[in-house]
mmCIF file of C-alpha atoms in Angstrom:
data_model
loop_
_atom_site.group_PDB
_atom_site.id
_atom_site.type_symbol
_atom_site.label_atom_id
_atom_site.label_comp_id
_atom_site.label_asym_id
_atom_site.label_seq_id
_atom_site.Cartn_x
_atom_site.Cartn_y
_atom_site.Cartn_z
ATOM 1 C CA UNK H 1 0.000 0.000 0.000
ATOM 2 C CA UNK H 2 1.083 3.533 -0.887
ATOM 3 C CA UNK H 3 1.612 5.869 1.967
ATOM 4 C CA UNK H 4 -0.687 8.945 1.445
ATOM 5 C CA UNK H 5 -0.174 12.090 3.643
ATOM 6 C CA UNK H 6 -2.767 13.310 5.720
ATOM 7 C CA UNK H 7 -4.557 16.370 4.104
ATOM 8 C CA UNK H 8 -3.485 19.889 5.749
ATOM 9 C CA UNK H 9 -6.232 20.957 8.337
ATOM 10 C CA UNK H 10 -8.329 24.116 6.671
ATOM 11 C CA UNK H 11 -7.194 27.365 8.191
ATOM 12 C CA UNK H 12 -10.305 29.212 10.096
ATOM 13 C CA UNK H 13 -10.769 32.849 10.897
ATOM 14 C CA UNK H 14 -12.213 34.601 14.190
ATOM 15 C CA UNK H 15 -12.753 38.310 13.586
ATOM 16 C CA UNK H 16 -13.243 40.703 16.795
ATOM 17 C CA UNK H 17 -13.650 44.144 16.972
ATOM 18 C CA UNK H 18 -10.677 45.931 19.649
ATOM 19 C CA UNK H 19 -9.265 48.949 20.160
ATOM 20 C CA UNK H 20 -5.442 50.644 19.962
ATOM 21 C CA UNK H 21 -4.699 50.251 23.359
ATOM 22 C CA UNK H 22 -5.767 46.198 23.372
ATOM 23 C CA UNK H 23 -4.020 45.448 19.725
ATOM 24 C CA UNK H 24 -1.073 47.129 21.063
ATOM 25 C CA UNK H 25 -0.568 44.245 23.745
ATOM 26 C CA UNK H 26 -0.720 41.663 21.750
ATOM 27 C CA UNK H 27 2.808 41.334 20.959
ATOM 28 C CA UNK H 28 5.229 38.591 21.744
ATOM 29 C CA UNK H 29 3.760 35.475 22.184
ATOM 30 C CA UNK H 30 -0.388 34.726 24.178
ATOM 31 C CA UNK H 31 0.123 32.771 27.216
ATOM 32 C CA UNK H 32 -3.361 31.522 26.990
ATOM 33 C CA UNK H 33 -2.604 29.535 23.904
ATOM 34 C CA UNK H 34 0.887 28.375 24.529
ATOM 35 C CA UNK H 35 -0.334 24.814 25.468
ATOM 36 C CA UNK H 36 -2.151 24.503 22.125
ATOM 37 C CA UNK H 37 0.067 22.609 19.210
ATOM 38 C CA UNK H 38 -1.261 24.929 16.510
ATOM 39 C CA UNK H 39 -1.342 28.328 18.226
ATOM 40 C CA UNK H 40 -3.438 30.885 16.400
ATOM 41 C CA UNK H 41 -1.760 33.660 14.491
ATOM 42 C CA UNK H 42 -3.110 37.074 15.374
ATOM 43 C CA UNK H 43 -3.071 40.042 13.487
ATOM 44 C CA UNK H 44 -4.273 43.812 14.116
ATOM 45 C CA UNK H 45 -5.513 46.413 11.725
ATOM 46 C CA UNK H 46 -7.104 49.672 11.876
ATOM 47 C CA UNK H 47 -10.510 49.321 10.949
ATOM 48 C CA UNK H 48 -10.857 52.987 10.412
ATOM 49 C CA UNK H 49 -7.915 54.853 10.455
ATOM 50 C CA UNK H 50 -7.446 57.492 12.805
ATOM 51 C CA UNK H 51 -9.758 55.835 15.128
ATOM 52 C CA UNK H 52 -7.979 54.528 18.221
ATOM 53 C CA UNK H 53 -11.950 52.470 19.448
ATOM 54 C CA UNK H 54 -12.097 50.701 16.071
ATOM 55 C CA UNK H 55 -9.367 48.460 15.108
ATOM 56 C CA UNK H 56 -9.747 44.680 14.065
ATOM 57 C CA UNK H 57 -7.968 41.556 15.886
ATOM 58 C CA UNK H 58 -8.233 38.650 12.770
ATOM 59 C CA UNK H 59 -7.065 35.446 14.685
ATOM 60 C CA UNK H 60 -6.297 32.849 12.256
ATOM 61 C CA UNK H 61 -6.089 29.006 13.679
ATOM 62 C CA UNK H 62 -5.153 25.747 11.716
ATOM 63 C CA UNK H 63 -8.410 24.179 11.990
ATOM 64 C CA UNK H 64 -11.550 24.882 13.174
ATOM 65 C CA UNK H 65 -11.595 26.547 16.448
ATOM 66 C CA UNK H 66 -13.013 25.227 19.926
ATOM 67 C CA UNK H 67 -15.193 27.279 21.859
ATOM 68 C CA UNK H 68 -12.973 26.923 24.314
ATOM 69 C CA UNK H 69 -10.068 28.883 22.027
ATOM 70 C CA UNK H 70 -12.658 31.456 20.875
ATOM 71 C CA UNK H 71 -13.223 32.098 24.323
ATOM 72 C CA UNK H 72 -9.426 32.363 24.729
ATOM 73 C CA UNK H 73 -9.367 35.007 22.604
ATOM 74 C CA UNK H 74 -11.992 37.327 23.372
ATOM 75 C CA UNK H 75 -10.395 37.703 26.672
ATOM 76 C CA UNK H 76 -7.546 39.333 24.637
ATOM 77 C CA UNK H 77 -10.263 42.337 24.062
ATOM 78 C CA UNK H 78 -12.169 42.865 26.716
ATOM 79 C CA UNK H 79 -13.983 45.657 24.646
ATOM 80 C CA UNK H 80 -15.325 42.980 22.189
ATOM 81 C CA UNK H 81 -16.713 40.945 25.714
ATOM 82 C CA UNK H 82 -20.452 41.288 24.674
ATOM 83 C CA UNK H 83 -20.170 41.095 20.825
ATOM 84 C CA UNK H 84 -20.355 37.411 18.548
ATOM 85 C CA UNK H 85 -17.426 37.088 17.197
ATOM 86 C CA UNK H 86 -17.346 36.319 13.364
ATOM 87 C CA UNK H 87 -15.618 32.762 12.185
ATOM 88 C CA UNK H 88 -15.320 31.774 9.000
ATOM 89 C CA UNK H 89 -13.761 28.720 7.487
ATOM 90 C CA UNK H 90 -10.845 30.328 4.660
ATOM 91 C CA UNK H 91 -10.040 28.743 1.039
ATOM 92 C CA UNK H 92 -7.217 26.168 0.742
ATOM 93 C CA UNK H 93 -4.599 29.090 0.135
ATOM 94 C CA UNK H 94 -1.521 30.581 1.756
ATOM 95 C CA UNK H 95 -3.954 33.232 3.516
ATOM 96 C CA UNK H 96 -0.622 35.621 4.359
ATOM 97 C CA UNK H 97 0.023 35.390 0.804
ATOM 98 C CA UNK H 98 -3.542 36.498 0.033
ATOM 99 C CA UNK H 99 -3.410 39.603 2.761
ATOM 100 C CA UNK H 100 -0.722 41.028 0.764
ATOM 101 C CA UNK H 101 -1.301 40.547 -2.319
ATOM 102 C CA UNK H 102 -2.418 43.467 -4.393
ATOM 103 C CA UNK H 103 -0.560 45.781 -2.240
ATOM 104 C CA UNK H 104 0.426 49.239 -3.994
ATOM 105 C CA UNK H 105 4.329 50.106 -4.406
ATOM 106 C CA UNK H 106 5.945 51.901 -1.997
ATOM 107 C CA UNK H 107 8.332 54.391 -2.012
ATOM 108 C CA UNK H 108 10.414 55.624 0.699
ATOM 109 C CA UNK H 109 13.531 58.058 -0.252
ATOM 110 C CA UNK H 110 15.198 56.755 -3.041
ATOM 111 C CA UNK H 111 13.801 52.605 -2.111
ATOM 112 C CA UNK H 112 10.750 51.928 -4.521
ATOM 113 C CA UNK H 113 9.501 48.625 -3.176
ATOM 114 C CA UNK H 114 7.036 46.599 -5.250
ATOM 115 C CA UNK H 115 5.078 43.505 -4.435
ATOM 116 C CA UNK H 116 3.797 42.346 -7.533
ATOM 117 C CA UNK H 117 6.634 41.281 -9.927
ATOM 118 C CA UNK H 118 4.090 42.785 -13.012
ATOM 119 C CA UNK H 119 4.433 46.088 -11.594
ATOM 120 C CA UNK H 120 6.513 48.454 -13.067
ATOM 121 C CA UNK H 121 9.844 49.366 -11.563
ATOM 122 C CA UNK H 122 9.989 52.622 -10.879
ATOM 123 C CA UNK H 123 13.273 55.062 -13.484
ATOM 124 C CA UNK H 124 15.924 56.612 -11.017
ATOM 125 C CA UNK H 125 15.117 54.420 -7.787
ATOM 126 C CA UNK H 126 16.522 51.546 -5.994
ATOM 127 C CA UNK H 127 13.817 49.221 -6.807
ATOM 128 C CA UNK H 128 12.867 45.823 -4.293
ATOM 129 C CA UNK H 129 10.761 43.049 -5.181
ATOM 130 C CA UNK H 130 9.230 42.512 -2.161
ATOM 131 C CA UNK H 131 6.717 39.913 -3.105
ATOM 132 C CA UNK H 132 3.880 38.701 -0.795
ATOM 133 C CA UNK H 133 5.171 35.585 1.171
ATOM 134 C CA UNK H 134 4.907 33.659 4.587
ATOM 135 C CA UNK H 135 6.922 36.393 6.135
ATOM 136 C CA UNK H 136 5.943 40.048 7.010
ATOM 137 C CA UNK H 137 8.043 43.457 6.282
ATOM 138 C CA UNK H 138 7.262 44.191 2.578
ATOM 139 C CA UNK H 139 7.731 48.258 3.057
ATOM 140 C CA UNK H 140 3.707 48.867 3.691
ATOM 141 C CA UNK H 141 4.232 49.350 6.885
ATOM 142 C CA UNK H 142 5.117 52.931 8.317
ATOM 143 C CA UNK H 143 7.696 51.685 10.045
ATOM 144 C CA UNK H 144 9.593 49.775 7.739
ATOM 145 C CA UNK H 145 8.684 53.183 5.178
ATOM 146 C CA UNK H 146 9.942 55.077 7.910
ATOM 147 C CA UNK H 147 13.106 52.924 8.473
ATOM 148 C CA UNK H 148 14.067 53.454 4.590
ATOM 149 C CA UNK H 149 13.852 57.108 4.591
ATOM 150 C CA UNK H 150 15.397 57.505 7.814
ATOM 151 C CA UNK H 151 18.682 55.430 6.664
ATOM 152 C CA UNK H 152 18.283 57.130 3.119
ATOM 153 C CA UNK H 153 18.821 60.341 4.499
ATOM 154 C CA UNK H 154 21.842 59.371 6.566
ATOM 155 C CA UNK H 155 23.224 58.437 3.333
ATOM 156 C CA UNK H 156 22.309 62.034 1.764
ATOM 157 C CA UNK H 157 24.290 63.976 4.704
ATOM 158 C CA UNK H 158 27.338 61.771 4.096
ATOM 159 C CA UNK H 159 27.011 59.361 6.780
ATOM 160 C CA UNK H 160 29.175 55.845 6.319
ATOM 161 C CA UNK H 161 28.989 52.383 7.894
ATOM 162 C CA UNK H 162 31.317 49.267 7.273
ATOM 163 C CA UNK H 163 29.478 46.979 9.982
ATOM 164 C CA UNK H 164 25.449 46.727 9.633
ATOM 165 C CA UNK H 165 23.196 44.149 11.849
ATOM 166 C CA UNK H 166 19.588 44.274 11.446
ATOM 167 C CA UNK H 167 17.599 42.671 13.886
ATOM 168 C CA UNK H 168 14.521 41.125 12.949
ATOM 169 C CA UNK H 169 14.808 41.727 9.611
ATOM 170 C CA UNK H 170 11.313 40.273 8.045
ATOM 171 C CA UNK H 171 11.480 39.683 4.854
ATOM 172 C CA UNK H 172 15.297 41.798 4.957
ATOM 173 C CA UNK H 173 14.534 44.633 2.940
ATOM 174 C CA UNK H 174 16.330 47.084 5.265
ATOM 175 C CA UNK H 175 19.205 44.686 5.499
ATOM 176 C CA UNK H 176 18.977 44.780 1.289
ATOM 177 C CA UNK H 177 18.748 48.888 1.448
ATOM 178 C CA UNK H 178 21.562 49.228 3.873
ATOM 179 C CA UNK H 179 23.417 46.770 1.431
ATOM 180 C CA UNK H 180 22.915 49.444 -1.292
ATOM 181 C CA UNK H 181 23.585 52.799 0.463
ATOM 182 C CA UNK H 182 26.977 51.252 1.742
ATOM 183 C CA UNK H 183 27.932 48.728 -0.767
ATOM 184 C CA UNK H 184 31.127 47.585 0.556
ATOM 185 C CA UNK H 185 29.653 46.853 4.529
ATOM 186 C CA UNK H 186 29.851 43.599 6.167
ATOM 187 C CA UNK H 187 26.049 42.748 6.887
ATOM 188 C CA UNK H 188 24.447 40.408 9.042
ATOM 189 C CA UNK H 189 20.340 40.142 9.504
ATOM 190 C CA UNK H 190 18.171 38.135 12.038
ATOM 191 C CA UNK H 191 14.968 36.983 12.634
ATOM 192 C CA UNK H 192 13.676 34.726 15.703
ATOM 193 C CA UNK H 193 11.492 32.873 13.141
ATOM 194 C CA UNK H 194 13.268 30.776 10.786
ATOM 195 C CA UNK H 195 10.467 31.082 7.951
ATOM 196 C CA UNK H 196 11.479 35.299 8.197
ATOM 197 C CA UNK H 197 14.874 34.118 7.404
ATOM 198 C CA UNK H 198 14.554 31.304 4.827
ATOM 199 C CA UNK H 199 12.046 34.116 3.059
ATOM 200 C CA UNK H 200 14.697 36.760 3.560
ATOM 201 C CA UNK H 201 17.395 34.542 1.463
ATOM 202 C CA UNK H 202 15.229 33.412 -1.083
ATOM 203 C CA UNK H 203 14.538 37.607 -1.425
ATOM 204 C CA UNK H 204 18.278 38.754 -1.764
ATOM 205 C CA UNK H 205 18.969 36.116 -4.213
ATOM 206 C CA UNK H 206 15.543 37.678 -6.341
ATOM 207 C CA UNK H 207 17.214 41.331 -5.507
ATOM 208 C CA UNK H 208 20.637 40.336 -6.464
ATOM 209 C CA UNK H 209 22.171 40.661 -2.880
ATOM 210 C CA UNK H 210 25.376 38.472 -2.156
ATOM 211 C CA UNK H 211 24.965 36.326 0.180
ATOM 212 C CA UNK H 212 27.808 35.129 2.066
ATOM 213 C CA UNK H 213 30.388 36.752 5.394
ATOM 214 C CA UNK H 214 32.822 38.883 3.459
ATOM 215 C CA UNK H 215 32.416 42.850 2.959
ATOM 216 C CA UNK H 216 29.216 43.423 0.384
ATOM 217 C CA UNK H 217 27.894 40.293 1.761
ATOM 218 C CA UNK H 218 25.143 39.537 3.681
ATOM 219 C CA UNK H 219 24.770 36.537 6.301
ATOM 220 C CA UNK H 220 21.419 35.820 7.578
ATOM 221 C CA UNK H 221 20.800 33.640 11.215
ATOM 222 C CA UNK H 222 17.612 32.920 13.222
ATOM 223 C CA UNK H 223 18.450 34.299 16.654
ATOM 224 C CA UNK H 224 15.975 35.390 19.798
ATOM 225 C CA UNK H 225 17.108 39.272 20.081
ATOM 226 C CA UNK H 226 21.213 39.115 19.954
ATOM 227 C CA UNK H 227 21.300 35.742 21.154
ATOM 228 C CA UNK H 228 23.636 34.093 18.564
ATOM 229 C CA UNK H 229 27.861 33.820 18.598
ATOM 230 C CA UNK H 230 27.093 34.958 14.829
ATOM 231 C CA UNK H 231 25.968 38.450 15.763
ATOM 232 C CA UNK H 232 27.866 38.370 18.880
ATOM 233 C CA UNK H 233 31.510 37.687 17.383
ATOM 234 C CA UNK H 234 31.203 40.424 14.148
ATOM 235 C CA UNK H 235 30.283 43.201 16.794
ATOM 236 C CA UNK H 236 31.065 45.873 17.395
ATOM 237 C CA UNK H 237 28.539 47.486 14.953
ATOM 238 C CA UNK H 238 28.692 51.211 13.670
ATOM 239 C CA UNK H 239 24.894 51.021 12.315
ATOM 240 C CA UNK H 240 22.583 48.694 13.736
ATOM 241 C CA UNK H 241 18.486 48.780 12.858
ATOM 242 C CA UNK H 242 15.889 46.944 15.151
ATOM 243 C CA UNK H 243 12.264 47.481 12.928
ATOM 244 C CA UNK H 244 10.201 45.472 15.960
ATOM 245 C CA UNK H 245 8.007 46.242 18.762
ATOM 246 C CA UNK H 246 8.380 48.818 21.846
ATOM 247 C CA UNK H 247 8.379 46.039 24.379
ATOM 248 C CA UNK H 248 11.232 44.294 23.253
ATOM 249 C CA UNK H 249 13.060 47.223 21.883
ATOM 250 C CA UNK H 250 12.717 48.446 25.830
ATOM 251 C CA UNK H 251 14.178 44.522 27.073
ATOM 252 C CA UNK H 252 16.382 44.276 24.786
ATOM 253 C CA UNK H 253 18.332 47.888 24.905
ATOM 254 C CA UNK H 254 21.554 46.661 26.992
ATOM 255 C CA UNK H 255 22.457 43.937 24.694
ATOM 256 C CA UNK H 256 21.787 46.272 21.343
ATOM 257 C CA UNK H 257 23.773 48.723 22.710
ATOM 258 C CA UNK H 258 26.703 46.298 23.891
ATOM 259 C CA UNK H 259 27.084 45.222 20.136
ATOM 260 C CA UNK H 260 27.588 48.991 19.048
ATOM 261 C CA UNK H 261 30.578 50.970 19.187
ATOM 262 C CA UNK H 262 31.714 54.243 20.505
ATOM 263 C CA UNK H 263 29.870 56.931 18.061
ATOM 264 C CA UNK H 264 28.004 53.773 15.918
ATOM 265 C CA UNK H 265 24.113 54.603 15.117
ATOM 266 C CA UNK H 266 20.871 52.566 16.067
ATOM 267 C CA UNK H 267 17.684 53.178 14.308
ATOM 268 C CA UNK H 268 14.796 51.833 15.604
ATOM 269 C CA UNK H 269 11.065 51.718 14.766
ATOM 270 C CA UNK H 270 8.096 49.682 16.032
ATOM 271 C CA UNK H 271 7.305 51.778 18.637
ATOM 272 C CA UNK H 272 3.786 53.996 18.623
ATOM 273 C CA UNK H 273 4.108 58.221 19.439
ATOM 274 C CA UNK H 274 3.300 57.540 22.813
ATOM 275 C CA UNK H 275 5.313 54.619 23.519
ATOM 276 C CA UNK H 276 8.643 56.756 22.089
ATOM 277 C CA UNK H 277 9.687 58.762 25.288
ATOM 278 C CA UNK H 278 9.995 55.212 27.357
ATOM 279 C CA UNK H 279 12.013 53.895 24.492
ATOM 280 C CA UNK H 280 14.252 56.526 24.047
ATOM 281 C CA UNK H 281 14.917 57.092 27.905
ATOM 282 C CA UNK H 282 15.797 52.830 28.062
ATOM 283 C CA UNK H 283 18.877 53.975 25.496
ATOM 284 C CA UNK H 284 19.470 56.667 27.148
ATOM 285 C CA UNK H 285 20.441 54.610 30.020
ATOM 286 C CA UNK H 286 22.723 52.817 27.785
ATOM 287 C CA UNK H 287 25.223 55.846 26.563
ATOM 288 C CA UNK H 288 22.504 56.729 23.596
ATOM 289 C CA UNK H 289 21.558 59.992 22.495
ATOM 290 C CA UNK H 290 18.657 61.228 20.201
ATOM 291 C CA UNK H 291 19.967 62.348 17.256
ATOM 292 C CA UNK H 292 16.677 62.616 14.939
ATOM 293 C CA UNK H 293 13.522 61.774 15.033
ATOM 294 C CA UNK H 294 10.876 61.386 11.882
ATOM 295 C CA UNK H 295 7.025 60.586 12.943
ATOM 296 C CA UNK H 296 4.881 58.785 9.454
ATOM 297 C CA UNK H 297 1.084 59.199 11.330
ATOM 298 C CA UNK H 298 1.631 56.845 14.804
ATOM 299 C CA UNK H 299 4.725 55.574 14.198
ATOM 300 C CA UNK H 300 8.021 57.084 14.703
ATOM 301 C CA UNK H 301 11.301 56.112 14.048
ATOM 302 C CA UNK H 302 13.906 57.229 16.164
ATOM 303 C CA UNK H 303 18.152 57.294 15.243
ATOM 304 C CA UNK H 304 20.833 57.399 18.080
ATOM 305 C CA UNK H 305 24.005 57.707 18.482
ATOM 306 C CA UNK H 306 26.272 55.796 21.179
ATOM 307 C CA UNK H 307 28.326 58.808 23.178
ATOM 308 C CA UNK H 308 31.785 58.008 23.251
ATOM 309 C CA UNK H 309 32.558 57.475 27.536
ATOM 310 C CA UNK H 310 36.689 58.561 28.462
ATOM 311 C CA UNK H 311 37.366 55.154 30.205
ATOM 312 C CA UNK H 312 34.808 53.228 28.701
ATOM 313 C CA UNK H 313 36.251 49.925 26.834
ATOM 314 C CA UNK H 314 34.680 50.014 23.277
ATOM 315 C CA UNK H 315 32.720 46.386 23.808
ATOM 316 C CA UNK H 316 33.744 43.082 21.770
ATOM 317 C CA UNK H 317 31.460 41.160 22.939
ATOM 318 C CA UNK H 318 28.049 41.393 25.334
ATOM 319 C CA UNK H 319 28.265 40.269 28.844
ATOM 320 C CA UNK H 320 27.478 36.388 28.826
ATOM 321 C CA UNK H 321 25.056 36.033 31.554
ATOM 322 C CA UNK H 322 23.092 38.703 29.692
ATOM 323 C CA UNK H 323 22.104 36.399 26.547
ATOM 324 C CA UNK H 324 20.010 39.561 24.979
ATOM 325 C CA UNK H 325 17.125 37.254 24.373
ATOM 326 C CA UNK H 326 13.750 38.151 23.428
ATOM 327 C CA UNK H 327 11.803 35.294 23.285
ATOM 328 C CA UNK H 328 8.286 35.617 21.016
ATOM 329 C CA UNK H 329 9.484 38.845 19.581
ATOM 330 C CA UNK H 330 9.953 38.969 16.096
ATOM 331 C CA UNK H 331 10.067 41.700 13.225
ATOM 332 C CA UNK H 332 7.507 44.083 11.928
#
């Protein structure tokens, strides 16, 4: 008898209503599902923008889900408690693929970023395919928009890097913009989940970026904040970009800053308007100083410098009881 795999289980959809406030917590990973084998994937929109009461939580579950689960969840949003919560049962497709697809180009400084191979590139830009795929960070967002102007116009004013990390890289478009602006740096880009990274590969080989350890190369590993002797050993860093969330930005600001040197630059973005002051005043507390700041609607992205300390050892290498671990915190 032939073996036959087992069909895939159909993917489901719970749709609930939430606000700013309750989509921002969602981050990291949902202790009440962690002792489910398929955890739900949950994703946050605004349902009309400019409105912090309506945003959308779409909870997407391999399977259909239990009561039990869809209880689960709407004690995620406690504003949804007295609504039914729409579930739907979603066609045999990659359903990440399908959210992104159809997405217009971006452009950001001189970065035009397309997501549909059949659109045109656009004359007298860098252009990035970008296209839709199991991993997120296609330039839509504001942040990663605002991360590609921000390190665009560091390049306009004259600034120069020769060591880049970028830390939870996506799909590693900034990784492939930094790549561009400084041609001749020695890159390295992370993500905690391994899909980010296999997608970020298969991108740079569609965007023509070298892959590889040696200067205009880029090396790619799947690492939990800083926690890998890859990053560790090729610090110290002169530019170093973090695209993720506020939370972990905040937890994981000593072991960032331990991997950059004496005047090197961090740009990170992630963070919401009012979440900025907390982040900035965790690098302060690390030798970092604001040098610019550029808001796109909620979202800023803020670039810092590392002030150089008289008797202060430039760091090699991060402390190794403090692993710089993030764990459930991924890319934007």
């Amino acid at each position: 008898m032939n073996d036959v795999a087992a069909p895939a289980a159909q993917s489901w959809k719970v749709t609930l209503p939430c606000t700013r406030a309750e989509a921002e917590a969602l981050d990291g990973d949902i202790a009440a599902f962690a002792l489910m084998e398929h955890p739900p994937v949950l994703m946050t929109s605004e349902a009309e923008p400019d409105d912090e009461n309506k945003w959308q939580l779409d909870a997407y579950f391999e399977g259909k889900p239990s009561p039990a689960a869809i209880k689960l969840l709407k004690t995620l949003v406690p504003s949804a408690s007295g609504i039914k919560p729409q579930v739907e049962a979603l066609p045999d497709e990659d359903w990440v693929t399908m959210s992104q697809q159809g997405l217009e180009p971006v452009t950001a400084g001189r970065f035009h970023v397309r997501n549909v191979a059949s659109d045109p590139e656009q004359p007298g830009h860098v252009n990035f395919l970008i296209e839709a795929s199991r991993a997120f960070g296609t330039g839509q967002h504001e942040t990663t928009a605002g991360c590609l102007a921000m390190i665009d116009r560091m390049r306009s004013v004259g600034m120069r890097f020769r060591n880049v990390a970028d830390i939870g890289t996506g799909t590693g478009l900034l990784a492939f913009a930094a790549m561009t602006l400084w041609p001749r740096a020695h890159a390295i880009a992370s993500d905690i989940d391994p899909v980010a990274v296999d997608i970020s590969r298969e991108n740079a080989v569609a965007n023509g970026i070298a892959l590889g350890g040696g200067a205009g190369q880029l090396a790619l590993c799947t690492a939990a904040g800083v926690d890998h002797p890859a990053l560790v050993g090729r610090a110290p860093y002169d530019l170093l970009i973090a695209n993720i969330l506020a939370g972990p930005l905040i937890e994981l600001a000593p072991s960032l800053c331990a991997l950059v040197e004496d005047g090197g630059t961090i740009v990170l973005a992630g963070l919401l308007n009012e979440q900025a002051d907390a982040v900035i005043a965790a690098y302060r507390a690390q030798g970092m100083r604001l040098a610019e700041r550029s808001d796109r609607g909620h979202w800023p992205t803020l670039r810092l410098r590392k002030r150089p300390q008289i008797g202060w050892k430039r760091p090699r290498r991060i402390n190794a009881a403090a692993r710089g671990e993030a764990p459930g915190f991924g890319s934007i």
